[in-house]
Coordinates of C-alpha atoms and ligand atoms in Angstrom, one line a residue:
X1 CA 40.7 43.1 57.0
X2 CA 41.3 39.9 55.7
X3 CA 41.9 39.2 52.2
X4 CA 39.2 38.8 49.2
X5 CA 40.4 36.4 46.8
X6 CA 39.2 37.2 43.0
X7 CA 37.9 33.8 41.3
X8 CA 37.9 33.1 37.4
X9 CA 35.6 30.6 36.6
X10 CA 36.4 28.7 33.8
X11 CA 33.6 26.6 32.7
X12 CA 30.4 27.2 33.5
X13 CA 28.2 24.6 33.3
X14 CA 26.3 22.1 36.1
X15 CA 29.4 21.6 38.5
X16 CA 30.1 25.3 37.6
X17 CA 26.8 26.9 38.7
X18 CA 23.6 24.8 36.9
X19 CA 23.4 22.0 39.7
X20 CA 22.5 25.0 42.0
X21 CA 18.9 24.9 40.7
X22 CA 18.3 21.1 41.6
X23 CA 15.8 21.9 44.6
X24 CA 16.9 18.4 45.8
X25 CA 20.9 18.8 46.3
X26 CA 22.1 20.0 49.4
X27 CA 23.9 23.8 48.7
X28 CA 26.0 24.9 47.8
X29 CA 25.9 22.4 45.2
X30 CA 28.7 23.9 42.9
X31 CA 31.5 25.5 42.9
X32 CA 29.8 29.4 42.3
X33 CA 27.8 28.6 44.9
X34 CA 30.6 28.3 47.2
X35 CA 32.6 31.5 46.0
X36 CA 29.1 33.1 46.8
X37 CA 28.8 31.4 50.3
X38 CA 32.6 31.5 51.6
X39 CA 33.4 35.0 52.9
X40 CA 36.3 35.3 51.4
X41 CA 35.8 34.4 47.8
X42 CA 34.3 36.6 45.3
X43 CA 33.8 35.8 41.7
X44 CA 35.4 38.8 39.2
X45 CA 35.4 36.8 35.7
X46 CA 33.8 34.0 34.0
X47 CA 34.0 32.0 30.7
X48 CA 32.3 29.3 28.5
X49 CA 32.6 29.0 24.8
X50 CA 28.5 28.4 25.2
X51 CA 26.8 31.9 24.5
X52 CA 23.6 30.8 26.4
X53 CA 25.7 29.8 29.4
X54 CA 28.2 32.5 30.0
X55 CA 25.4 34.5 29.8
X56 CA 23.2 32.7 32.8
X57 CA 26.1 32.5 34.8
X58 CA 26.7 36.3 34.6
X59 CA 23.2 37.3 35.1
X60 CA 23.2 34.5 38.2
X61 CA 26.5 35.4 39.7
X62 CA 26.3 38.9 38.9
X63 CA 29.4 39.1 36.8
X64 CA 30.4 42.1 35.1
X65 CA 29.3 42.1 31.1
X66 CA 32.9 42.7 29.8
X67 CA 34.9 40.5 32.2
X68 CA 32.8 37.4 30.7
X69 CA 34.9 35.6 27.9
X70 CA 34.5 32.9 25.1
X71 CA 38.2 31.8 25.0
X72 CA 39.9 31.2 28.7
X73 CA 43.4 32.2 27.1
X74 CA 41.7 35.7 26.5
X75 CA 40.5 35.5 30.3
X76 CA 43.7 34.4 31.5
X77 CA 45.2 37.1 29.3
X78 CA 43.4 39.8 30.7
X79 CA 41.9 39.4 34.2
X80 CA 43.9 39.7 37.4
X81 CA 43.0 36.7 39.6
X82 CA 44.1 34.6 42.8
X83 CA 41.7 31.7 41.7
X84 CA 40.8 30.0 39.1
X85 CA 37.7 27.2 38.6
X86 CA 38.3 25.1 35.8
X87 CA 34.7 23.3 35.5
X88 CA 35.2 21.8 31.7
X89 CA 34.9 18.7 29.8
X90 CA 37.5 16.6 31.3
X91 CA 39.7 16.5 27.6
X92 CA 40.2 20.3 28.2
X93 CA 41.5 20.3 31.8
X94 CA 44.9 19.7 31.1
X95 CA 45.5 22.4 28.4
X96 CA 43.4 25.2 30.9
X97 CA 45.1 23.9 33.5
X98 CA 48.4 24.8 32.3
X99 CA 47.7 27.8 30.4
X100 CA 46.3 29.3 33.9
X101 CA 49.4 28.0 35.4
X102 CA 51.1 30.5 33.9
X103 CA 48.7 34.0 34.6
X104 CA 51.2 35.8 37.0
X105 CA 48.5 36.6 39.9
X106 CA 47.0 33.0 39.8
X107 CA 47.7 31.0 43.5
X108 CA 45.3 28.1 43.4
X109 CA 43.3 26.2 40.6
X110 CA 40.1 24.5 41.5
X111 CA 40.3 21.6 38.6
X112 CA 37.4 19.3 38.8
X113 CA 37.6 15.7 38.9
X114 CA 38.9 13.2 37.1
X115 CA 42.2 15.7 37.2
X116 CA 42.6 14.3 33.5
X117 CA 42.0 11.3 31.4
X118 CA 45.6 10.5 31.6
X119 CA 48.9 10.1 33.9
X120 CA 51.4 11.9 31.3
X121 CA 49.0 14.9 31.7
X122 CA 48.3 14.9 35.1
X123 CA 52.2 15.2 35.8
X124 CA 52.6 18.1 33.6
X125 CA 49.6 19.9 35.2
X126 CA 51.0 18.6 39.2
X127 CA 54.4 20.2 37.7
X128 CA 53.4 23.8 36.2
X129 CA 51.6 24.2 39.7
X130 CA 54.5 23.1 41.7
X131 CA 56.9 25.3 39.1
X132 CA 54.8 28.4 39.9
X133 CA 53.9 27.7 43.6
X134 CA 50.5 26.9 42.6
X135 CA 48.3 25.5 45.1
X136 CA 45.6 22.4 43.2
X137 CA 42.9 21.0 44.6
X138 CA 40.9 18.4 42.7
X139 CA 37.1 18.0 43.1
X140 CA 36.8 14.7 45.0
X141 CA 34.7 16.7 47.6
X142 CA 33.7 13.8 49.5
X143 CA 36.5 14.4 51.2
X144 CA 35.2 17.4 52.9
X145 CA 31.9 16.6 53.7
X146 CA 31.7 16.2 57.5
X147 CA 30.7 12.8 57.5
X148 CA 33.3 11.2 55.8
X149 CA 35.6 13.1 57.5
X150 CA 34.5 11.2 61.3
X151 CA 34.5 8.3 58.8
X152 CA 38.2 8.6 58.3
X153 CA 39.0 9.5 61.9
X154 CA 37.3 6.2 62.8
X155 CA 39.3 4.4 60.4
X156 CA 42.7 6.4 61.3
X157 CA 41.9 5.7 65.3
X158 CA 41.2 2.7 65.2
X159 CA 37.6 2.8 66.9
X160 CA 36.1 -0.4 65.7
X161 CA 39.3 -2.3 65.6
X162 CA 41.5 -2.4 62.1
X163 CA 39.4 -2.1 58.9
X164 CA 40.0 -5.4 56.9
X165 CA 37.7 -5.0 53.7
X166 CA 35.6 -2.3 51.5
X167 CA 33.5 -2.8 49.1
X168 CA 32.9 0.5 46.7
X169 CA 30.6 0.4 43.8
X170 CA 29.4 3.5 41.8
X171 CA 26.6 2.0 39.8
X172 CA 24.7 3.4 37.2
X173 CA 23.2 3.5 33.4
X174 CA 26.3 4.2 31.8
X175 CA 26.3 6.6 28.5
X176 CA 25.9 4.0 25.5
X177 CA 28.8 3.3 22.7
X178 CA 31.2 6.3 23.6
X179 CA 34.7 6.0 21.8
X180 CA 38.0 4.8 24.6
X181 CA 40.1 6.8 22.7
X182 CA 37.8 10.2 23.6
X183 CA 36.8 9.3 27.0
X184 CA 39.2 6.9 28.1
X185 CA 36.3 5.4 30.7
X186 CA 33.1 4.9 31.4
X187 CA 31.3 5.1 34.8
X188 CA 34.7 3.7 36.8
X189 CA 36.6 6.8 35.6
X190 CA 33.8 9.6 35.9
X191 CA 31.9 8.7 38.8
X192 CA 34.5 6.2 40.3
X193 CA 37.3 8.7 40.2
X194 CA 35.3 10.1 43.6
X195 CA 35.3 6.2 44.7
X196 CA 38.9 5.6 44.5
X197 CA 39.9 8.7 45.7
X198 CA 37.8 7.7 48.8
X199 CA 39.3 4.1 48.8
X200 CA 42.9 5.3 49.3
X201 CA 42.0 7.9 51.4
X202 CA 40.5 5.8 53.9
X203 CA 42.3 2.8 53.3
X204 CA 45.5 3.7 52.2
X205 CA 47.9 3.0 49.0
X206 CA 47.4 0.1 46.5
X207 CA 50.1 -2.8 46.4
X208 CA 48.3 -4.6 43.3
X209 CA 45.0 -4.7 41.6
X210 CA 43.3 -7.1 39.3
X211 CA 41.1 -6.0 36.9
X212 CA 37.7 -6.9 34.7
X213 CA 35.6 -5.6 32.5
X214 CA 32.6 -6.0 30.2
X215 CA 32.4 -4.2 27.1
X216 CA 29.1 -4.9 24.9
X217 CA 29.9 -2.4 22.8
X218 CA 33.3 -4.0 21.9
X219 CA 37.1 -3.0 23.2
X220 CA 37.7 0.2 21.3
X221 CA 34.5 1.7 23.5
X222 CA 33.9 2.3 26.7
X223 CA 33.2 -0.6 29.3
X224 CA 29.4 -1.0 30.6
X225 CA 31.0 -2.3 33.7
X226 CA 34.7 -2.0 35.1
X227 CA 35.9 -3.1 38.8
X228 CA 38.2 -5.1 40.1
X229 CA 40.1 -6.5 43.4
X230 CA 42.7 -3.9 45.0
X231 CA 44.8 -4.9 47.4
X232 CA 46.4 -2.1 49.5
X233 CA 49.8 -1.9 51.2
X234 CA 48.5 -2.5 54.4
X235 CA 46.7 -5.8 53.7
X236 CA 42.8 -4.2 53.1
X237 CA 41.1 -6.1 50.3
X238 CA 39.2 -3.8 48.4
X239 CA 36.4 -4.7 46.0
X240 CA 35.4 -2.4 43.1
X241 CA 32.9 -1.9 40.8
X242 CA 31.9 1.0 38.5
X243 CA 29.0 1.4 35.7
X244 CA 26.8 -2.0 36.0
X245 CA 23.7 -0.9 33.7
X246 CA 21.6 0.1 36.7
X247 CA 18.4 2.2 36.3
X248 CA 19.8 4.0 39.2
X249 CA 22.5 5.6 40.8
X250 CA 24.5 3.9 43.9
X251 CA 27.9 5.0 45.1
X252 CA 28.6 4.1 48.5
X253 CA 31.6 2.2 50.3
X254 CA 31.0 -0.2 53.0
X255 CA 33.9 -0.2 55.5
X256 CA 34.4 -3.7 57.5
X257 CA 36.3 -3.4 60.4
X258 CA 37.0 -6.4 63.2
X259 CA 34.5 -4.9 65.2
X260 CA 31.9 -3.3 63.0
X261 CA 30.9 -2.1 59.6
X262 CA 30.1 1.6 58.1
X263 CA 28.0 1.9 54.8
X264 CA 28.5 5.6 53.7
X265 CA 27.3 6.9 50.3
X266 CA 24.6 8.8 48.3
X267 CA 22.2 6.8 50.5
X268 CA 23.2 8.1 53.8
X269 CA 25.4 6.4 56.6
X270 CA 24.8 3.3 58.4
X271 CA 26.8 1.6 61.1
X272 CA 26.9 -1.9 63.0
X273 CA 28.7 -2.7 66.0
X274 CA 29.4 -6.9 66.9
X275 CA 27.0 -8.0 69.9
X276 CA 27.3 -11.0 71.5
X277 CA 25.0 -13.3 69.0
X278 CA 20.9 -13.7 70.1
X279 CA 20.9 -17.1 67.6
X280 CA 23.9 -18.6 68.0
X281 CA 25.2 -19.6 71.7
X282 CA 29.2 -18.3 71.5
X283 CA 29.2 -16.1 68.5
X284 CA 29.2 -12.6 67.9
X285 CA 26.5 -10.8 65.3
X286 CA 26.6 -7.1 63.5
X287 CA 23.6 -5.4 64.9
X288 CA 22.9 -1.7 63.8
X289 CA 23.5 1.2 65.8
X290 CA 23.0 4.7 65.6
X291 CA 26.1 7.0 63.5
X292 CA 26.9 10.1 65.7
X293 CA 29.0 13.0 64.5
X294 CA 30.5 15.3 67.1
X295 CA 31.5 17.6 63.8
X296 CA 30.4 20.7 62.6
X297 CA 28.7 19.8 59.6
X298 CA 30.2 21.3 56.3
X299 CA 29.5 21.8 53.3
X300 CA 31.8 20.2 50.8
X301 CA 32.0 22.6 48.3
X302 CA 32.6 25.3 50.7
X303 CA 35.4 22.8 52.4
X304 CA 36.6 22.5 48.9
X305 CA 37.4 26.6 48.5
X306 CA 37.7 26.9 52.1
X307 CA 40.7 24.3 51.9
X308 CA 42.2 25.9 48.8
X309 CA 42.5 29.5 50.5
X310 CA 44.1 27.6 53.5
X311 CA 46.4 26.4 51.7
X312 CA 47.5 29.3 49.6
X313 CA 47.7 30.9 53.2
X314 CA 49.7 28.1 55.0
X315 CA 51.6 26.8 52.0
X316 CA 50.6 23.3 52.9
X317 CA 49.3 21.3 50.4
X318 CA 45.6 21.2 50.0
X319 CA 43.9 17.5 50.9
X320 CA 42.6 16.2 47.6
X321 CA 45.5 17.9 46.2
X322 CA 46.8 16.7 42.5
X323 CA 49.0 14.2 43.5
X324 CA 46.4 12.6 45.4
X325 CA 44.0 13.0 42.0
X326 CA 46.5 11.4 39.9
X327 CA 47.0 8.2 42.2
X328 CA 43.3 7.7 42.3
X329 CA 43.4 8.3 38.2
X330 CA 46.5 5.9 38.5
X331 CA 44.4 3.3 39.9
X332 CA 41.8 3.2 37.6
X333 CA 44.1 3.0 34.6
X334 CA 45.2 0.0 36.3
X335 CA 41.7 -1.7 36.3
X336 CA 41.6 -0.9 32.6
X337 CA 45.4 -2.5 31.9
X338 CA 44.5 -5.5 33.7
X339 CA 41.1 -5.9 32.5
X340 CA 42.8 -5.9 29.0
X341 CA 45.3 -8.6 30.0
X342 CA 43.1 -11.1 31.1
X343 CA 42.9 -9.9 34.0
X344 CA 46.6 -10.2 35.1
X345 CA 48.0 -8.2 38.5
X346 CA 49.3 -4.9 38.3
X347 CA 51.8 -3.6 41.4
X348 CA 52.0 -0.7 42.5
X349 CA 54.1 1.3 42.8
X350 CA 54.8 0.4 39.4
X351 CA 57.8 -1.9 38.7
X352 CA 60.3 -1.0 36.1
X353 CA 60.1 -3.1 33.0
Ligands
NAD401 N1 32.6 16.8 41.4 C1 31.5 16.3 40.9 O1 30.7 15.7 41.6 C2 31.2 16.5 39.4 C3 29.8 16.4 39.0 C4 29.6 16.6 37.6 C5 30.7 16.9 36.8 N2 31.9 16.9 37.2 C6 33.1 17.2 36.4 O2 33.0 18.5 36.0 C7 33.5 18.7 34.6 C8 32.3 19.4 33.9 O3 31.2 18.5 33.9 P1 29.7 19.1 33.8 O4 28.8 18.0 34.1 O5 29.6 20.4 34.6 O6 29.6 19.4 32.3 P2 28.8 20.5 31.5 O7 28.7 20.2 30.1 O8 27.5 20.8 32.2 O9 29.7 21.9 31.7 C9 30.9 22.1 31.1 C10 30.9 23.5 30.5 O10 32.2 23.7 30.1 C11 32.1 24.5 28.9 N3 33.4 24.3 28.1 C12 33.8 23.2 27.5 N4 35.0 23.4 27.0 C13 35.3 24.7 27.3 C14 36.5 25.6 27.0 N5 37.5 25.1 26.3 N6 36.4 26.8 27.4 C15 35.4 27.3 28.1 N7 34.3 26.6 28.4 C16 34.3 25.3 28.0 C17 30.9 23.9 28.2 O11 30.3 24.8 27.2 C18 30.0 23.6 29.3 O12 29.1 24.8 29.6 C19 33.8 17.3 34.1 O13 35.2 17.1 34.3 C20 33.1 16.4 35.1 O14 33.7 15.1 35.3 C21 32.2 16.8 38.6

């Protein structure tokens, strides 16, 4: 019989388990709701240092009373598991991260996204997994959702000729006045950590980027609005924007290629195809067409622990894997350097001083 992997779930909160009751999402909507749906994943502890949490997530999950925990280093201490959910406050991922690094029976970590709030800690957490044979997957789970994975294929085969531009926005209200020094960013950084990621996975890596901002609230908070131009290594010209003061929430990428456009986001998928022009005699118009998927549909959460076990099992890296998390946290950092220098270009990969 194959093998059941025990799960620690460190964490448990709305990506943790409490998204699960939005009737709206699509489910599995968290990450306990994909140990409950993937065959081979069963959840054996849990932890939050929130009472009134830990205790819905053991009554939900069914976890036993005395293998819930307060403090994760007691967890990690005491409970024998293959994988471990870390579903915190992004300031805490790097210290979990590296404390469950080091439990003995531990072969993959599910860290949620942004991987951390800074490069110096990313590294250390990429390295005590790589130290310990530890496989990491970050939760940009985009990435596995069926849809943007015929998306990428598109891009990859070249099917409506070379893509030339995106333009990504994740726009929303952003949370007012919140200290830099805490968060690091605003909206570009929490929600547009899912949008770079996508940005380089599609279009490739970053040569340079040039950065804004706009921070009402002054520089030592975090921006209302951050974006900038990207230019990747392949010559796509990427435009960017994250927060905006919205009274809704838009995250989508619209892909132009030679030959057509994709719009993929929260608001579904749309594609266009050139047609020889009904208003102008010699020209070619986008007209829409219909977006077909010969792909199984998948969850993405369940792609997200379905790709973890593979790679434990394999020894391949995981997609979304740290490294690719930290380039995507590497970018946004960028926007943020530039923004503060007027603006000025920042190359990647970045050249010494
Ligand atoms: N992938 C996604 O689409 C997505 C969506 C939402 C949030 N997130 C990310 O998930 C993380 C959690 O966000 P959330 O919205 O679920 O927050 P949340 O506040 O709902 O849940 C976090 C939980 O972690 C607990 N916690 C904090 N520090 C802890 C510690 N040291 N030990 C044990 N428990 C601790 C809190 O008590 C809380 O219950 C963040 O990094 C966020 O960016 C990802």
């Amino acid at each position: 019989m194959a093998k059941k992997y025990r799960v620690g779930v460190i964490g448990c909160g709305r990506i943790a388990s409490l998204l699960e009751e939005d009737p709206l999402r699509e489910k599995p909507a968290t990450h306990a709701g994909a140990y409950a749906a993937f065959p081979r994943t069963t959840i054996t502890s849990a932890c939050d240092i929130d009472r009134w949490r830990l205790a819905k997530f053991r009554d939900k999950w069914r976890v036993p009373s005395d293998r819930c925990y307060r403090d994760y280093r007691e967890m990690l201490a005491r409970e024998e598991m293959d994988i471990v959910s870390i579903a915190t406050w992004t300031e805490s991922h790097c210290g979990i991260a590296l404390a469950a690094a080091k439990n003995p029976h531990v072969k993959g970590i599910y860290l949620e996204k942004p991987i951390t709030a800074s490069l110096a800690e990313a590294d250390r957490i990429i390295a005590a997994c790589k130290k310990r044979g530890i496989k990491l997957l970050v939760g940009h789970e985009r990435r596995f959702d069926s849809n943007f994975s015929r998306v990428k294929e598109i891009v990859d085969k070249k099917e409506l000729g070379a893509l030339k531009t995106i333009f990504a926005q994740a726009l929303s209200l952003p949370p007012p006045k919140l200290g830099r020094k805490k968060y690091t960013g605003g909206t570009l950084l929490h929600d547009g950590t899912h949008l770079l990621d996508l940005v380089l996975y599609f279009g490739g890596p970053a040569g340079w980027v040039m950065g804004f901002d706009k921070r009402r609230h002054g520089k030592a908070n975090i921006e209302t609005a951050a974006g900038g131009i990207i230019m990747l290594r392949n010559g796509v010209t990427v435009f960017v924007e994250g927060g905006g003061e919205r009274n809704y929430f838009k995250f989508d990428l619209d892909l132009q290629f030679e030959n057509g456009r994709i719009v993929i986001g929260n608001g579904g998928i749309h594609a266009f195809r050139n047609f020889t022009s009904r208003h102008y005699t010699g020209f070619h118009e986008l007209a829409s067409v219909p977006f077909k998927n010969p792909r199984r549909r998948e969850n993405s959460f369940t792609g997200c622990v379905r790709e973890l076990v593979r790679a434990i099992e394999t020894g391949h890296e995981p997609v979304s894997s740290g490294a690719e998390a930290r380039d995507a946290l590497e970018l946004i950092l960028a926007v943020y350097r530039s923004a503060d220098n007027d603006g000025r270009k920042v190359h990647f990969p970045r050249r010494a001083k």
